[in-house]
PDB file of C-alpha atoms in Angstrom:
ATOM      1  CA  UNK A  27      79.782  74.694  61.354  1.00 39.00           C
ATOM      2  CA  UNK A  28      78.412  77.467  63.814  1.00 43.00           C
ATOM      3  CA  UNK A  29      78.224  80.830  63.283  1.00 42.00           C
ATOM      4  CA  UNK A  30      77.697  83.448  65.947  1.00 45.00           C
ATOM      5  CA  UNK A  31      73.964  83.260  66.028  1.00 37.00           C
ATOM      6  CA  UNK A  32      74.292  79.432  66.730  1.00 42.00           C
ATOM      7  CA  UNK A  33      76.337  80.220  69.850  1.00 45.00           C
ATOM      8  CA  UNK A  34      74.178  82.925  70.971  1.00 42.00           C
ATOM      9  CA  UNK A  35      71.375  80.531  71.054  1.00 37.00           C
ATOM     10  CA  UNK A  36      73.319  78.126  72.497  1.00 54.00           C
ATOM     11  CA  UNK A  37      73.976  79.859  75.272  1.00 52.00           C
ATOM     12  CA  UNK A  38      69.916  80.364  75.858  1.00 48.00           C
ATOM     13  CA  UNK A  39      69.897  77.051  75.824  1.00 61.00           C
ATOM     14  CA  UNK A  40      69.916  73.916  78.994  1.00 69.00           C
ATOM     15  CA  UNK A  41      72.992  72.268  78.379  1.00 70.00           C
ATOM     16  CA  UNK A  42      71.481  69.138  77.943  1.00 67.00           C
ATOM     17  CA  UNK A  43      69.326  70.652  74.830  1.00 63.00           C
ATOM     18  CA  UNK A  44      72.099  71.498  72.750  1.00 53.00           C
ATOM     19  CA  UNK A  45      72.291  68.234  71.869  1.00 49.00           C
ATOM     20  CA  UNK A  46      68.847  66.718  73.007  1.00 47.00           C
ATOM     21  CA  UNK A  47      66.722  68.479  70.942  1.00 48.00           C
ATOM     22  CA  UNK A  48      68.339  67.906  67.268  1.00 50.00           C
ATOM     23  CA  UNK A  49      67.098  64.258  66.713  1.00 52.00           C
ATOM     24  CA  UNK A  50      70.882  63.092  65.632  1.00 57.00           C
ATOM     25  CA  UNK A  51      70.603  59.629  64.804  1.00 59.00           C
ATOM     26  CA  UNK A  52      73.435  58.632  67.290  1.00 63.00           C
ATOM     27  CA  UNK A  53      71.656  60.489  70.301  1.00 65.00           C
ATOM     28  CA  UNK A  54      68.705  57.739  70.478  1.00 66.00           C
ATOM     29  CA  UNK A  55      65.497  57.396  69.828  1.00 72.00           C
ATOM     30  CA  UNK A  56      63.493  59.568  71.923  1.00 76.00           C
ATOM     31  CA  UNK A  57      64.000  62.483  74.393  1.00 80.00           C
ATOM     32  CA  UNK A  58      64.337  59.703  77.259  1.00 85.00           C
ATOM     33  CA  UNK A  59      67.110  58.126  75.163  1.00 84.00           C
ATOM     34  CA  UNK A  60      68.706  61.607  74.280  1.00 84.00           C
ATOM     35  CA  UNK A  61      69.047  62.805  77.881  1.00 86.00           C
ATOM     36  CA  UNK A  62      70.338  59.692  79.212  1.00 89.00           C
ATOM     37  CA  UNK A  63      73.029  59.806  76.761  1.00 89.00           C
ATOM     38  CA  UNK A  64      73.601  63.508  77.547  1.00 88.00           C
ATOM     39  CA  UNK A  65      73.662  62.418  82.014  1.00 91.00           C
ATOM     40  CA  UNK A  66      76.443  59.803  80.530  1.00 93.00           C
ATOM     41  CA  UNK A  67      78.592  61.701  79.106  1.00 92.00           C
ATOM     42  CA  UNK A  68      78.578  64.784  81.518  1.00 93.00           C
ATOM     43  CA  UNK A  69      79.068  61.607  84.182  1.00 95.00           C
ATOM     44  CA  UNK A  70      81.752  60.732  81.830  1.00 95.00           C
ATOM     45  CA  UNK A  71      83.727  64.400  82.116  1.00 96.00           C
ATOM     46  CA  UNK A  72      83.095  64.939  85.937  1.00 95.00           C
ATOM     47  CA  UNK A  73      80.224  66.891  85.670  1.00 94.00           C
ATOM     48  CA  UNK A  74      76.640  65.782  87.156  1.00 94.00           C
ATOM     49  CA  UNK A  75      74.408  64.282  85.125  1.00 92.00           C
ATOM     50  CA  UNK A  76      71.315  66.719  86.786  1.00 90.00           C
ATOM     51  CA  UNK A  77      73.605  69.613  85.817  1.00 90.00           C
ATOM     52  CA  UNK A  78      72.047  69.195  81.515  1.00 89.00           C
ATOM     53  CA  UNK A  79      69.071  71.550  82.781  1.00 88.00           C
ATOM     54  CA  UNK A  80      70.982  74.204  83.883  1.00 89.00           C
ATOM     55  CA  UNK A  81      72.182  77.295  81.077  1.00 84.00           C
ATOM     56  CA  UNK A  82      75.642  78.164  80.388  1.00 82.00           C
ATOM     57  CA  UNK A  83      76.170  80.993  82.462  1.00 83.00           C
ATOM     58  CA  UNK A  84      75.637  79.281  85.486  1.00 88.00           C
ATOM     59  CA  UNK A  85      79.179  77.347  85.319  1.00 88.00           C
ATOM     60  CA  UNK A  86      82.081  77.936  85.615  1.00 90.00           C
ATOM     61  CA  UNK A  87      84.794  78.260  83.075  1.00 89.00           C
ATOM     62  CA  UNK A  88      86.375  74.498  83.829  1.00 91.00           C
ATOM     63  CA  UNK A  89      82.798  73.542  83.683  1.00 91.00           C
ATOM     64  CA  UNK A  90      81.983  75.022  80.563  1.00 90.00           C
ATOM     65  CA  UNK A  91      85.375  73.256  78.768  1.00 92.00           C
ATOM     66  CA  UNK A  92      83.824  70.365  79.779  1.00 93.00           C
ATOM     67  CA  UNK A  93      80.782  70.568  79.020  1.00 91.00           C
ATOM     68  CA  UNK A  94      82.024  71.330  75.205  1.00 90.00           C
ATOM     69  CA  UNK A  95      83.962  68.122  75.792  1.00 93.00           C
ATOM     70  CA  UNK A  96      81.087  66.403  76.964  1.00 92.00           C
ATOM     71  CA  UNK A  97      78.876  67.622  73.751  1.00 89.00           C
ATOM     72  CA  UNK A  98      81.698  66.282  71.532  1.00 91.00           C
ATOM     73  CA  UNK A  99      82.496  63.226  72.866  1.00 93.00           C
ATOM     74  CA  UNK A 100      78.135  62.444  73.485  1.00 89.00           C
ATOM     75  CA  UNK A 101      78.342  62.120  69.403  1.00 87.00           C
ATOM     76  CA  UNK A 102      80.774  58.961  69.967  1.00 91.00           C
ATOM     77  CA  UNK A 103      83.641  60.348  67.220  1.00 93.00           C
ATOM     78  CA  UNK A 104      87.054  58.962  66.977  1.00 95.00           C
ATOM     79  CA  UNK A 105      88.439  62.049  65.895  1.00 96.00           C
ATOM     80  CA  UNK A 106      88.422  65.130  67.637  1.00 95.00           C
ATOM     81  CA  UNK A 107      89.466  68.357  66.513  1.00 94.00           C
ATOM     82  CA  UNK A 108      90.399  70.612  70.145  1.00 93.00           C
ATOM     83  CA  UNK A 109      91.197  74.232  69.372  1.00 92.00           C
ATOM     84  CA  UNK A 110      92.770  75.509  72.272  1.00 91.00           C
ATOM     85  CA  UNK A 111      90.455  73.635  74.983  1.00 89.00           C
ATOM     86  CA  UNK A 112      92.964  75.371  77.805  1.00 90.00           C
ATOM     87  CA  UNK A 113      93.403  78.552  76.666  1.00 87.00           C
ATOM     88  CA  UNK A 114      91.080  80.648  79.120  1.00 83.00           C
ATOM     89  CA  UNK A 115      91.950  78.781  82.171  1.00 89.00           C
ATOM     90  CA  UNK A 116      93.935  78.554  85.090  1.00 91.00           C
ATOM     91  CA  UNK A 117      97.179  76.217  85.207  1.00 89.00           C
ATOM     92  CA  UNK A 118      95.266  74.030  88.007  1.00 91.00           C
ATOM     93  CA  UNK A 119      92.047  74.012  85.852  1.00 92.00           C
ATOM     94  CA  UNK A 120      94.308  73.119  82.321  1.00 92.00           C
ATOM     95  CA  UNK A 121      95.584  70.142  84.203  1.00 92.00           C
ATOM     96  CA  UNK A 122      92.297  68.861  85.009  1.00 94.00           C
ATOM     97  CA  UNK A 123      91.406  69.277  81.133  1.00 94.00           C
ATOM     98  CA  UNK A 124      94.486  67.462  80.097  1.00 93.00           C
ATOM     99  CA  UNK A 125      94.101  64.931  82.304  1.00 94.00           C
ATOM    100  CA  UNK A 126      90.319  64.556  81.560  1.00 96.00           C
ATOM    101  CA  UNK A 127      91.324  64.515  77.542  1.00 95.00           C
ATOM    102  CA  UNK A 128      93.860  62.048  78.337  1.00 94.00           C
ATOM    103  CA  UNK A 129      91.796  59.552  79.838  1.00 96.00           C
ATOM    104  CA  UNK A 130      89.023  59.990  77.260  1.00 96.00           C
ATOM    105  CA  UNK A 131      91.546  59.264  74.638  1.00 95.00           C
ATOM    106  CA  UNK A 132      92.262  56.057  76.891  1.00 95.00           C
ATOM    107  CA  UNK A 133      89.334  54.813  77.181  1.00 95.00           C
ATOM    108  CA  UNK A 134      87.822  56.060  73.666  1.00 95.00           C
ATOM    109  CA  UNK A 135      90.567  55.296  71.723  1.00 95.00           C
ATOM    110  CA  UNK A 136      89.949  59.039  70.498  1.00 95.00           C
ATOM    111  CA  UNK A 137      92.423  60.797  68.446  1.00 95.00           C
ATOM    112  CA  UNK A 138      92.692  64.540  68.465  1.00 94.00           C
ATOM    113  CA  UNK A 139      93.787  67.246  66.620  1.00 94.00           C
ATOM    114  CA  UNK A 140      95.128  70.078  69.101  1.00 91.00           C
ATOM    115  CA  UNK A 141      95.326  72.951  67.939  1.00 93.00           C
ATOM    116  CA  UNK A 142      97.257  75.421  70.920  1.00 91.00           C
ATOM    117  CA  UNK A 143      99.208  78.102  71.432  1.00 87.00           C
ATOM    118  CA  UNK A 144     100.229  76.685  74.415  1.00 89.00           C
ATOM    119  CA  UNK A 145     103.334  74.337  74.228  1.00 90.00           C
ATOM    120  CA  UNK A 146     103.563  73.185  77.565  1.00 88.00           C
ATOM    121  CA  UNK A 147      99.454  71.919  77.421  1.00 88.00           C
ATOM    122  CA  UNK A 148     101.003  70.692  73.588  1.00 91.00           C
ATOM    123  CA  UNK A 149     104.015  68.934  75.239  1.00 90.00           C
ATOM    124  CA  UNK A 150     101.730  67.195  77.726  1.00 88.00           C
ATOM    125  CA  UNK A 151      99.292  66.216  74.799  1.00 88.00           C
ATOM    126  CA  UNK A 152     100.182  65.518  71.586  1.00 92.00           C
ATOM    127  CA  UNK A 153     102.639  62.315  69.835  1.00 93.00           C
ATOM    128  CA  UNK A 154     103.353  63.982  66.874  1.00 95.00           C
ATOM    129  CA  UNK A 155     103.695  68.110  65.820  1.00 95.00           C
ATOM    130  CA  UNK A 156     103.233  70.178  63.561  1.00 96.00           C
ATOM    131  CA  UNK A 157     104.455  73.749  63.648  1.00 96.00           C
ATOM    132  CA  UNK A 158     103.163  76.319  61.355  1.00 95.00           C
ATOM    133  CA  UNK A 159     104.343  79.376  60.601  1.00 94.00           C
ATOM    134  CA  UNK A 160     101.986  82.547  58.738  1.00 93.00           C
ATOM    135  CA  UNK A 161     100.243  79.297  57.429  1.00 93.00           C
ATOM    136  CA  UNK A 162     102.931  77.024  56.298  1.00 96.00           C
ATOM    137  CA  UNK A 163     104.315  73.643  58.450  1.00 97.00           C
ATOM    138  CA  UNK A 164     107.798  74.522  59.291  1.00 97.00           C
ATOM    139  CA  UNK A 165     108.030  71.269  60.696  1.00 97.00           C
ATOM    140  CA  UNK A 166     106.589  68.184  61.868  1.00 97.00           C
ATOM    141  CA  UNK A 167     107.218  64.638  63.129  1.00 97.00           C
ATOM    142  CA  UNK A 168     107.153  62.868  66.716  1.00 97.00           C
ATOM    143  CA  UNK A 169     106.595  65.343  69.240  1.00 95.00           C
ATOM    144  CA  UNK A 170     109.231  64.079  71.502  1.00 95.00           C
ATOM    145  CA  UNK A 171     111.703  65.046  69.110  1.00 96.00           C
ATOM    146  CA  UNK A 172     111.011  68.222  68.197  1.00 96.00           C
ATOM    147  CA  UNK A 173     110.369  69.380  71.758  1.00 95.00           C
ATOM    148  CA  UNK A 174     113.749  67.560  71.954  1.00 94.00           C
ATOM    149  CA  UNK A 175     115.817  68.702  68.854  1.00 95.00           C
ATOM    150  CA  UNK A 176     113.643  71.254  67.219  1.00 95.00           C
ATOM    151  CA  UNK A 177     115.417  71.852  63.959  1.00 96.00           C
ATOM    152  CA  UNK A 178     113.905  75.180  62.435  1.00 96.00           C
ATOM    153  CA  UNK A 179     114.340  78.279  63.765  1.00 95.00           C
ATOM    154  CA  UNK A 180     110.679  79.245  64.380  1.00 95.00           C
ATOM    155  CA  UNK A 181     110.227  76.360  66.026  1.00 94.00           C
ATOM    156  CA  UNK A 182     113.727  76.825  68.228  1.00 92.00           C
ATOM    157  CA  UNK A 183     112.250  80.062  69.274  1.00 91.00           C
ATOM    158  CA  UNK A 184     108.916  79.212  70.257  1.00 91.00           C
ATOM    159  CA  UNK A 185     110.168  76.549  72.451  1.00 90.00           C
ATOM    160  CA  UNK A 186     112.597  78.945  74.205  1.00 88.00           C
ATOM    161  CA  UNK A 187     109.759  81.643  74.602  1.00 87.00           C
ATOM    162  CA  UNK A 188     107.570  78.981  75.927  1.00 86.00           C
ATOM    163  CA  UNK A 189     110.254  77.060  78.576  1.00 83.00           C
ATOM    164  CA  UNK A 190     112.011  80.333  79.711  1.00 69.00           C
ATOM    165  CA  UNK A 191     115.325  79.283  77.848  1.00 55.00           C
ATOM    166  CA  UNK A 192     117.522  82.251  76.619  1.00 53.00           C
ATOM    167  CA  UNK A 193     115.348  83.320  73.553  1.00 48.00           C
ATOM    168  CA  UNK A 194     117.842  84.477  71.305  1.00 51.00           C
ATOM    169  CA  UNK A 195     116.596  88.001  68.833  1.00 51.00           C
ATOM    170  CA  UNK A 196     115.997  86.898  65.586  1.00 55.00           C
ATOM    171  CA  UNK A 197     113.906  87.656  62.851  1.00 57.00           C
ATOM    172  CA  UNK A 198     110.962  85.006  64.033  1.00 54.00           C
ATOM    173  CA  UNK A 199     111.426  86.354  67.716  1.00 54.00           C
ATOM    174  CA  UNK A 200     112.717  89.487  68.997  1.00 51.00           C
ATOM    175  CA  UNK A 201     113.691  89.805  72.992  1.00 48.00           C
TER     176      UNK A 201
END
């Protein structure tokens, strides 16, 4: 786990070192190994593979979302925990992300955990659901039915927040 400090640092830090300078067992055996497994999986999220000696601040914010993708995914998991990967971006930028996390998954065989605000990036995402409400699941099961037939009322009115249907006032939503 990071605290603020880490990401300070990290963002003093070449992209490519983030990674490349801990000695993880799964990032090679040397620094030759390390950054060609870094230039992979930048390759791998559209970014170029040149681009691990640059700093943070000198992308943009697409760039950046990869690049956390890229430092994830460099690790080989096949779980991967996404807390709102979209949320600072614009709509043409989040489809590029989902798309991007979509073919990883592919191609991976990664599973996620997606953790969003956002239904419509959720929608797009995620097989099954899980709503929570002030820290308790309110409900869960395939996401196809719930977006379909959500059953609780939390859930009813985050959907029609989130889709532009009639929100009816209630006590989980007012209008």
């Amino acid at each position: 786990m990071q605290d603020d400090r880490d990401i300070e640092l990290a963002a003093l830090e070449a992209v490519g070192g983030v990674h490349g300078d801990m000695g993880h067992p799964q990032l090679g055996e040397g620094r030759a190994d390390r950054r060609r497994l870094v230039a992979k999986a930048l390759e791998e999220v559209g970014l170029d593979p040149e681009s691990q000696d640059r700093y943070p601040h000198e992308f943009s914010g697409g760039q950046r979302q990869r690049i956390s993708i890229a430092r994830a995914i460099v690790l080989e998991p096949s779980f991967v925990v996404l807390d709102e990967p979209t949320s600072a971006l614009d709509m043409s930028v989040q489809a590029q992300i989902v798309d991007l996390l979509r073919d990883l998954q592919a191609r991976r065989g990664l599973a996620y955990m997606f953790i969003s605000h956002d239904l419509r990036v959720v929608r797009a995402l995620s097989d099954q659901l899980v709503v929570m409400r002030e820290g308790q699941v309110v409900e869960h099961g395939l996401a196809q039915e719930i977006f379909a037939r959500p059953q609780h009322p939390y859930t009813r009115a985050l959907m029609a927040a989130a889709f532009d249907i009639e929100a009816i006032e209630t006590e989980y939503v007012a209008t």
